mmCIF file of C-alpha atoms in Angstrom:
data_model
loop_
_atom_site.group_PDB
_atom_site.id
_atom_site.type_symbol
_atom_site.label_atom_id
_atom_site.label_comp_id
_atom_site.label_asym_id
_atom_site.label_seq_id
_atom_site.Cartn_x
_atom_site.Cartn_y
_atom_site.Cartn_z
ATOM 1 C CA MET N 1 -3.056 8.067 15.623
ATOM 2 C CA LYS N 2 -4.218 6.544 18.390
ATOM 3 C CA PRO N 3 -5.138 2.535 18.765
ATOM 4 C CA GLU N 4 -9.031 3.595 19.889
ATOM 5 C CA THR N 5 -9.171 5.768 16.635
ATOM 6 C CA ILE N 6 -6.919 3.936 14.223
ATOM 7 C CA LYS N 7 -9.470 0.632 16.102
ATOM 8 C CA SER N 8 -12.120 2.880 15.091
ATOM 9 C CA ILE N 9 -11.645 3.521 11.455
ATOM 10 C CA LEU N 10 -12.155 0.172 10.662
ATOM 11 C CA ARG N 11 -14.994 -0.292 11.943
ATOM 12 C CA SER N 12 -16.412 1.675 9.859
ATOM 13 C CA TYR N 13 -14.190 0.605 6.431
ATOM 14 C CA LEU N 14 -15.194 -3.017 7.606
ATOM 15 C CA SER N 15 -18.721 -1.832 8.066
ATOM 16 C CA GLU N 16 -19.578 -0.008 5.056
ATOM 17 C CA LYS N 17 -18.185 -2.438 2.655
ATOM 18 C CA GLN N 18 -20.430 -5.705 4.535
ATOM 19 C CA ARG N 19 -23.550 -2.923 3.409
ATOM 20 C CA SER N 20 -22.037 -2.908 0.470
ATOM 21 C CA ALA N 21 -20.986 -5.805 -0.857
ATOM 22 C CA CYS N 22 -24.723 -6.519 -0.733
ATOM 23 C CA TYR N 23 -26.143 -3.301 -1.142
ATOM 24 C CA ASP N 24 -26.217 -0.070 -3.570
ATOM 25 C CA ALA N 25 -26.961 2.974 -1.096
ATOM 26 C CA PRO N 26 -28.375 4.847 -3.437
ATOM 27 C CA ASP N 27 -30.616 2.141 -5.053
ATOM 28 C CA GLY N 28 -31.385 -0.643 -2.875
ATOM 29 C CA PHE N 29 -29.621 -3.202 -6.215
ATOM 30 C CA PRO N 30 -27.501 -5.738 -5.408
ATOM 31 C CA ARG N 31 -23.838 -6.081 -6.319
ATOM 32 C CA ALA N 32 -20.924 -6.799 -6.556
ATOM 33 C CA SER N 33 -17.400 -6.132 -4.723
ATOM 34 C CA SER N 34 -14.108 -6.276 -5.256
ATOM 35 C CA GLY N 35 -14.255 -3.511 -7.839
ATOM 36 C CA ILE N 36 -16.669 -6.061 -10.185
ATOM 37 C CA MET N 37 -19.517 -4.289 -11.495
ATOM 38 C CA ALA N 38 -23.480 -5.085 -10.707
ATOM 39 C CA GLY N 39 -24.490 -6.782 -14.244
ATOM 40 C CA GLU N 40 -20.392 -8.432 -14.814
ATOM 41 C CA THR N 41 -19.749 -12.152 -14.973
ATOM 42 C CA PHE N 42 -16.508 -12.381 -13.950
ATOM 43 C CA GLY N 43 -14.598 -13.525 -17.388
ATOM 44 C CA ASP N 44 -15.659 -9.822 -18.211
ATOM 45 C CA TYR N 45 -13.903 -8.450 -14.957
ATOM 46 C CA GLU N 46 -10.828 -10.817 -15.799
ATOM 47 C CA GLY N 47 -10.463 -9.576 -19.961
ATOM 48 C CA ARG N 48 -11.519 -5.351 -18.345
ATOM 49 C CA CYS N 49 -8.983 -5.315 -16.303
ATOM 50 C CA SER N 50 -6.504 -6.762 -18.270
ATOM 51 C CA ASP N 51 -3.696 -8.228 -16.019
ATOM 52 C CA LEU N 52 -4.907 -7.404 -13.273
ATOM 53 C CA LEU N 53 -5.171 -10.993 -11.044
ATOM 54 C CA PHE N 54 -8.313 -10.874 -9.090
ATOM 55 C CA MET N 55 -8.796 -12.960 -5.962
ATOM 56 C CA ALA N 56 -11.853 -12.853 -4.227
ATOM 57 C CA PRO N 57 -11.696 -12.649 -0.609
ATOM 58 C CA GLU N 58 -13.150 -15.688 0.632
ATOM 59 C CA THR N 59 -16.549 -15.369 3.467
ATOM 60 C CA ALA N 60 -15.125 -14.575 7.001
ATOM 61 C CA HIS N 61 -17.476 -13.805 9.757
ATOM 62 C CA ILE N 62 -15.730 -10.462 11.169
ATOM 63 C CA PRO N 63 -16.761 -9.231 14.687
ATOM 64 C CA LEU N 64 -16.747 -5.820 14.902
ATOM 65 C CA GLU N 65 -17.680 -5.757 18.317
ATOM 66 C CA ASP N 66 -14.349 -6.153 19.075
ATOM 67 C CA LEU N 67 -12.830 -3.634 17.818
ATOM 68 C CA HIS N 68 -16.302 -0.605 19.286
ATOM 69 C CA VAL N 69 -14.452 2.526 21.104
ATOM 70 C CA PRO N 70 -17.369 4.090 22.781
ATOM 71 C CA LEU N 71 -18.485 7.274 21.622
ATOM 72 C CA ASP N 72 -20.164 10.411 21.381
ATOM 73 C CA ALA N 73 -23.077 11.013 17.834
ATOM 74 C CA ASP N 74 -20.979 13.647 16.153
ATOM 75 C CA ARG N 75 -18.360 11.680 16.413
ATOM 76 C CA GLU N 76 -20.041 8.310 15.130
ATOM 77 C CA ALA N 77 -21.522 10.608 12.037
ATOM 78 C CA LEU N 78 -17.817 11.371 11.357
ATOM 79 C CA LEU N 79 -16.659 7.864 10.930
ATOM 80 C CA GLN N 80 -19.354 6.490 9.083
ATOM 81 C CA ARG N 81 -18.758 8.816 6.721
ATOM 82 C CA VAL N 82 -14.692 8.152 6.520
ATOM 83 C CA GLY N 83 -16.064 4.719 5.878
ATOM 84 C CA ARG N 84 -17.766 4.980 3.059
ATOM 85 C CA ARG N 85 -14.629 7.623 1.741
ATOM 86 C CA LEU N 86 -12.114 4.891 2.797
ATOM 87 C CA SER N 87 -14.137 2.126 0.575
ATOM 88 C CA GLU N 88 -14.485 4.507 -2.346
ATOM 89 C CA ILE N 89 -10.465 4.957 -2.128
ATOM 90 C CA SER N 90 -9.805 1.371 -2.008
ATOM 91 C CA ASP N 91 -11.714 0.912 -4.926
ATOM 92 C CA HIS N 92 -10.258 3.651 -7.017
ATOM 93 C CA PHE N 93 -7.027 1.859 -6.445
ATOM 94 C CA GLN N 94 -7.998 -0.753 -7.971
ATOM 95 C CA ALA N 95 -9.893 0.466 -11.459
ATOM 96 C CA ASP N 96 -6.091 2.821 -11.331
ATOM 97 C CA TYR N 97 -3.860 0.091 -10.788
ATOM 98 C CA ALA N 98 -5.741 -1.918 -13.966
ATOM 99 C CA GLU N 99 -5.255 1.087 -15.902
ATOM 100 C CA ALA N 100 -1.894 1.221 -14.930
ATOM 101 C CA SER N 101 -1.109 -2.874 -15.268
ATOM 102 C CA LYS N 102 -3.376 -2.176 -19.274
ATOM 103 C CA ASN N 103 -0.168 0.964 -20.235
ATOM 104 C CA ARG N 104 2.470 -1.065 -18.781
ATOM 105 C CA ALA N 105 1.397 -4.077 -20.795
ATOM 106 C CA ALA N 106 0.825 -1.800 -24.275
ATOM 107 C CA GLY N 107 4.338 -0.972 -23.943
ATOM 108 C CA SER N 108 4.493 2.587 -23.453
ATOM 109 C CA LYS N 109 7.446 5.309 -23.082
ATOM 110 C CA THR N 110 7.950 5.581 -19.886
ATOM 111 C CA LEU N 111 11.138 5.736 -17.566
ATOM 112 C CA GLN N 112 10.135 4.363 -13.525
ATOM 113 C CA PHE N 113 11.376 1.949 -10.757
ATOM 114 C CA LYS N 114 11.862 -1.265 -10.698
ATOM 115 C CA GLN N 115 9.598 -2.210 -7.587
ATOM 116 C CA HIS N 116 7.399 0.934 -5.965
ATOM 117 C CA VAL N 117 8.699 -0.661 -2.143
ATOM 118 C CA ILE N 118 11.271 -1.856 -1.202
ATOM 119 C CA GLN N 119 12.930 -3.186 2.711
ATOM 120 C CA VAL N 120 16.263 -2.623 3.336
ATOM 121 C CA PRO N 121 18.236 -4.650 6.388
ATOM 122 C CA LEU N 122 19.232 -2.432 9.398
ATOM 123 C CA THR N 123 22.479 -3.422 8.513
ATOM 124 C CA CYS N 124 22.920 -2.076 5.318
ATOM 125 C CA ARG N 125 25.281 0.928 4.896
ATOM 126 C CA SER N 126 23.478 1.532 1.709
ATOM 127 C CA ILE N 127 21.822 1.268 -0.693
ATOM 128 C CA GLU N 128 20.805 1.034 -5.577
ATOM 129 C CA ILE N 129 18.156 2.078 -6.718
ATOM 130 C CA PRO N 130 16.842 0.835 -10.014
ATOM 131 C CA ILE N 131 15.298 2.736 -12.768
ATOM 132 C CA VAL N 132 14.343 1.565 -16.030
ATOM 133 C CA ARG N 133 13.212 2.646 -19.118
ATOM 134 C CA SER N 134 10.568 0.726 -20.762
ATOM 135 C CA GLY N 135 9.229 0.738 -24.405
ATOM 136 C CA THR N 136 11.085 2.202 -27.098
ATOM 137 C CA THR N 137 14.759 3.291 -26.141
ATOM 138 C CA ASP N 138 15.489 6.187 -29.229
ATOM 139 C CA GLY N 139 16.652 8.807 -28.125
ATOM 140 C CA SER N 140 18.126 10.044 -25.047
ATOM 141 C CA ALA N 141 15.184 10.806 -21.881
ATOM 142 C CA ASN N 142 16.195 12.745 -18.131
ATOM 143 C CA VAL N 143 14.620 12.795 -14.918
ATOM 144 C CA ALA N 144 15.530 14.236 -11.802
ATOM 145 C CA TRP N 145 15.683 12.439 -8.054
ATOM 146 C CA ARG N 146 14.516 13.436 -4.469
ATOM 147 C CA THR N 147 14.005 11.463 -1.579
ATOM 148 C CA ALA N 148 11.514 12.699 1.239
ATOM 149 C CA ASP N 149 10.555 11.765 5.057
ATOM 150 C CA LYS N 150 7.984 9.515 5.869
ATOM 151 C CA SER N 151 8.104 8.006 9.661
ATOM 152 C CA ALA N 152 12.673 7.891 8.802
ATOM 153 C CA ILE N 153 14.183 11.246 9.276
ATOM 154 C CA ALA N 154 16.678 12.944 6.980
ATOM 155 C CA GLY N 155 19.877 13.203 8.816
ATOM 156 C CA PHE N 156 19.444 10.390 11.166
ATOM 157 C CA HIS N 157 17.542 7.477 9.367
ATOM 158 C CA TYR N 158 19.550 8.241 5.855
ATOM 159 C CA VAL N 159 21.287 10.850 3.738
ATOM 160 C CA GLY N 160 18.490 12.809 2.447
ATOM 161 C CA SER N 161 19.842 13.048 -1.583
ATOM 162 C CA ASN N 162 18.895 14.345 -4.314
ATOM 163 C CA GLY N 163 19.924 14.258 -8.306
ATOM 164 C CA SER N 164 19.207 13.531 -12.186
ATOM 165 C CA ILE N 165 20.099 10.653 -14.148
ATOM 166 C CA SER N 166 20.597 10.633 -17.521
ATOM 167 C CA PHE N 167 20.341 7.382 -20.284
ATOM 168 C CA ALA N 168 21.172 7.734 -23.661
ATOM 169 C CA GLU N 169 19.852 5.833 -26.757
ATOM 170 C CA GLY N 170 19.585 1.787 -25.927
ATOM 171 C CA ASP N 171 19.949 2.405 -22.138
ATOM 172 C CA THR N 172 17.274 0.618 -20.007
ATOM 173 C CA GLU N 173 18.637 0.481 -16.915
ATOM 174 C CA LYS N 174 21.089 3.057 -14.132
ATOM 175 C CA ALA N 175 20.706 3.191 -10.202
ATOM 176 C CA ILE N 176 21.254 5.601 -7.899
ATOM 177 C CA LYS N 177 22.670 4.843 -5.011
ATOM 178 C CA ILE N 178 21.347 6.411 -1.322
ATOM 179 C CA GLU N 179 23.359 6.002 1.974
ATOM 180 C CA ILE N 180 22.075 5.036 5.138
ATOM 181 C CA ASN N 181 22.465 5.474 8.764
ATOM 182 C CA GLN N 182 22.115 2.540 10.447
ATOM 183 C CA GLU N 183 19.739 4.502 13.786
ATOM 184 C CA GLY N 184 16.709 3.627 13.663
ATOM 185 C CA PHE N 185 14.375 0.576 12.315
ATOM 186 C CA ASP N 186 10.399 0.195 11.404
ATOM 187 C CA VAL N 187 10.786 4.001 9.754
ATOM 188 C CA CYS N 188 10.478 4.257 5.953
ATOM 189 C CA PHE N 189 11.297 7.376 3.280
ATOM 190 C CA THR N 190 10.372 8.027 0.061
ATOM 191 C CA VAL N 191 12.464 8.878 -3.130
ATOM 192 C CA GLU N 192 9.600 10.542 -6.317
ATOM 193 C CA LEU N 193 10.653 10.579 -9.902
ATOM 194 C CA PHE N 194 10.660 14.890 -11.711
ATOM 195 C CA ASN N 195 10.911 16.613 -14.105
ATOM 196 C CA ALA N 196 11.121 13.862 -16.638
ATOM 197 C CA GLU N 197 12.408 15.045 -20.149
ATOM 198 C CA GLY N 198 11.924 12.938 -23.109
ATOM 199 C CA ILE N 199 9.939 10.209 -22.055
ATOM 200 C CA ASN N 200 6.911 9.707 -18.995
ATOM 201 C CA ILE N 201 7.476 9.115 -15.918
ATOM 202 C CA GLY N 202 5.941 5.493 -15.139
ATOM 203 C CA SER N 203 3.000 4.242 -12.011
ATOM 204 C CA PHE N 204 5.798 3.206 -10.137
ATOM 205 C CA ASN N 205 6.412 6.426 -8.868
ATOM 206 C CA PRO N 206 7.526 7.135 -6.005
ATOM 207 C CA LEU N 207 9.023 4.491 -4.899
ATOM 208 C CA THR N 208 9.064 4.204 -0.227
ATOM 209 C CA VAL N 209 12.437 2.609 1.382
ATOM 210 C CA TYR N 210 11.978 0.542 4.829
ATOM 211 C CA ILE N 211 14.621 0.185 6.694
ATOM 212 C CA VAL N 212 13.679 -2.893 9.042
ATOM 213 C CA ASP N 213 15.102 -5.022 11.193
ATOM 214 C CA ASP N 214 15.637 -8.591 9.941
ATOM 215 C CA SER N 215 17.267 -10.300 12.619
ATOM 216 C CA GLN N 216 14.816 -12.481 14.434
ATOM 217 C CA LEU N 217 12.872 -14.128 11.872
ATOM 218 C CA TYR N 218 12.191 -17.404 10.816
ATOM 219 C CA ALA N 219 12.950 -19.191 7.898
ATOM 220 C CA ASP N 220 9.697 -19.702 7.206
ATOM 221 C CA GLU N 221 8.787 -15.931 7.611
ATOM 222 C CA ARG N 222 11.575 -14.815 5.217
ATOM 223 C CA GLN N 223 10.685 -16.553 2.630
ATOM 224 C CA VAL N 224 6.976 -15.463 2.695
ATOM 225 C CA ILE N 225 8.090 -12.057 3.014
ATOM 226 C CA LYS N 226 11.040 -12.277 0.034
ATOM 227 C CA ASN N 227 6.953 -13.794 -1.391
ATOM 228 C CA ILE N 228 5.224 -10.547 -0.147
ATOM 229 C CA PHE N 229 7.811 -8.014 -1.983
ATOM 230 C CA ASN N 230 8.245 -9.911 -5.531
ATOM 231 C CA SER N 231 4.455 -9.350 -5.667
ATOM 232 C CA SER N 232 5.514 -5.635 -6.037
ATOM 233 C CA ARG N 233 7.005 -5.550 -9.003
ATOM 234 C CA ASN N 234 2.816 -6.183 -10.101
ATOM 235 C CA ILE N 235 0.676 -4.916 -7.624
ATOM 236 C CA SER N 236 -2.826 -5.340 -6.142
ATOM 237 C CA ILE N 237 -3.626 -5.913 -1.982
ATOM 238 C CA SER N 238 -4.657 -9.285 -3.672
ATOM 239 C CA ASN N 239 -1.372 -10.087 -4.819
ATOM 240 C CA VAL N 240 -0.431 -10.194 -1.746
ATOM 241 C CA VAL N 241 -2.928 -11.899 0.180
ATOM 242 C CA SER N 242 -2.061 -15.158 -2.088
ATOM 243 C CA CYS N 243 1.522 -15.337 -1.171
ATOM 244 C CA LEU N 244 1.089 -13.937 2.505
ATOM 245 C CA GLN N 245 -2.212 -16.483 3.576
ATOM 246 C CA ASP N 246 -0.583 -19.245 3.934
ATOM 247 C CA LYS N 247 1.920 -17.570 6.650
ATOM 248 C CA VAL N 248 0.001 -14.415 8.451
ATOM 249 C CA THR N 249 1.201 -13.878 11.405
ATOM 250 C CA PRO N 250 2.597 -10.255 13.352
ATOM 251 C CA ASN N 251 6.113 -10.115 10.499
ATOM 252 C CA THR N 252 4.426 -10.981 7.907
ATOM 253 C CA PHE N 253 1.706 -8.790 8.223
ATOM 254 C CA LYS N 254 3.770 -6.183 8.702
ATOM 255 C CA ALA N 255 5.411 -6.412 5.431
ATOM 256 C CA ALA N 256 2.473 -6.818 3.674
ATOM 257 C CA LEU N 257 0.845 -3.907 4.582
ATOM 258 C CA GLN N 258 4.739 -2.153 3.980
ATOM 259 C CA CYS N 259 3.791 -3.240 0.725
ATOM 260 C CA VAL N 260 0.500 -2.411 -0.058
ATOM 261 C CA CYS N 261 0.924 1.133 1.822
ATOM 262 C CA GLY N 262 3.696 2.270 -0.171
ATOM 263 C CA SER N 263 2.007 2.823 -3.226
ATOM 264 C CA ALA N 264 -0.582 5.680 -0.906
ATOM 265 C CA ASP N 265 0.206 9.187 -2.373
ATOM 266 C CA SER N 266 -1.630 10.467 0.577
ATOM 267 C CA VAL N 267 -3.337 9.648 4.326
ATOM 268 C CA PRO N 268 -6.314 8.676 2.933
ATOM 269 C CA MET N 269 -5.233 6.028 1.173
ATOM 270 C CA GLU N 270 -2.908 4.457 3.056
ATOM 271 C CA LEU N 271 -5.629 3.476 5.620
ATOM 272 C CA ALA N 272 -8.102 2.754 2.596
ATOM 273 C CA LEU N 273 -5.377 0.616 1.654
ATOM 274 C CA ALA N 274 -4.503 -1.412 5.209
ATOM 275 C CA SER N 275 -8.315 -1.338 5.743
ATOM 276 C CA GLU N 276 -9.003 -3.074 3.106
ATOM 277 C CA LEU N 277 -5.439 -5.851 3.337
ATOM 278 C CA VAL N 278 -7.127 -6.529 6.346
ATOM 279 C CA ARG N 279 -11.168 -7.565 5.499
ATOM 280 C CA LEU N 280 -9.261 -9.948 3.230
ATOM 281 C CA THR N 281 -6.254 -11.166 5.447
ATOM 282 C CA LEU N 282 -9.221 -12.142 7.716
ATOM 283 C CA PRO N 283 -10.169 -15.407 6.465
ATOM 284 C CA TYR N 284 -6.824 -16.541 7.784
ATOM 285 C CA ALA N 285 -6.287 -14.588 10.990
ATOM 286 C CA ARG N 286 -7.591 -13.357 14.021
ATOM 287 C CA LEU N 287 -8.723 -9.334 13.659
ATOM 288 C CA ALA N 288 -7.412 -8.790 17.290
ATOM 289 C CA THR N 289 -3.978 -9.871 15.733
ATOM 290 C CA LEU N 290 -4.416 -7.832 11.911
ATOM 291 C CA THR N 291 -5.223 -4.428 14.609
ATOM 292 C CA ASN N 292 -2.144 -5.027 16.792
ATOM 293 C CA VAL N 293 -0.595 -4.602 13.751
ATOM 294 C CA LEU N 294 -2.103 -2.682 11.854
ATOM 295 C CA CYS N 295 -2.109 -0.290 15.551
ATOM 296 C CA ASP N 296 1.462 -0.183 15.839
ATOM 297 C CA PHE N 297 1.784 0.249 11.725
ATOM 298 C CA CYS N 298 -0.475 3.992 11.564
ATOM 299 C CA ILE N 299 0.824 4.875 15.011
ATOM 300 C CA TYR N 300 2.592 7.696 12.691
ATOM 301 C CA LEU N 301 -0.186 9.299 11.271
ATOM 302 C CA PRO N 302 -2.073 11.825 12.379
ATOM 303 C CA GLU N 303 -4.963 12.307 14.294
ATOM 304 C CA LEU N 304 -8.546 12.345 12.296
ATOM 305 C CA GLU N 305 -9.198 15.997 13.506
ATOM 306 C CA ASP N 306 -6.375 16.792 11.530
ATOM 307 C CA ILE N 307 -6.877 15.025 7.861
ATOM 308 C CA VAL N 308 -9.074 17.439 6.414
ATOM 309 C CA ALA N 309 -9.466 15.380 2.630
ATOM 310 C CA LEU N 310 -11.851 12.528 6.046
ATOM 311 C CA ARG N 311 -13.188 15.352 7.417
ATOM 312 C CA GLU N 312 -14.645 17.342 4.390
#
């Protein structure tokens, strides 16, 4: 995706969020932002979302003029629709996260990855990825797994693999192994669980694996990135921003994008989550810095005209 397209999408998203933070489009009544419904107190919200860690975004001036790209009337109208759609997607993500958190807290019987996203250093020749069983462990359970390309290419960046794994009665954790070819970095692939027998598949599926070069990181950046990926065990965008806010650099913001977007199951969702991360990080960094990292991060995505779900 071209940088000017990414900037235009981000501008549309931020404009929509600014507008919707003050008024509902259909009725003109004020509403709260970031998932709190009209008439709901923060205490009510905490109760409704159970263990959802919520951080209300601080007020920040958004210099939308810095994202201005000259557009014709038709494309401007399209981007306005895109902004509204991405705003809806990010709101639904927060609601779905709250529901998944409740299910995990309730101890439902599932198989899933321990995290939804991990980083692998370029120097690593292989990785072992844990799969955990939660809830009751009586009886046996089986699940199939497979890798799939995103920006990483099987046979070049990593060894494409598939298989199945079995849990005997009482087993709580097993691992699968995937080889890394050490042929490039800042690329990612996914590992998916499917065809479970005797158990349900949990919300941490698929897993996104990022191959990274961490050799040039400063010590404080390493710590922030470690905290960000530790937070992915209980993922929300707010959790990630709370880890990121004390040290926002291009490296730490890229890691935050990886962590947040690793849970996306479509290109529109990836754009929505990335845009929301930019919005919540703005009180702690310059828009230009965040936008530059975002453009590099999203460069492998298809052009807007090719994303049918955002043109309808």
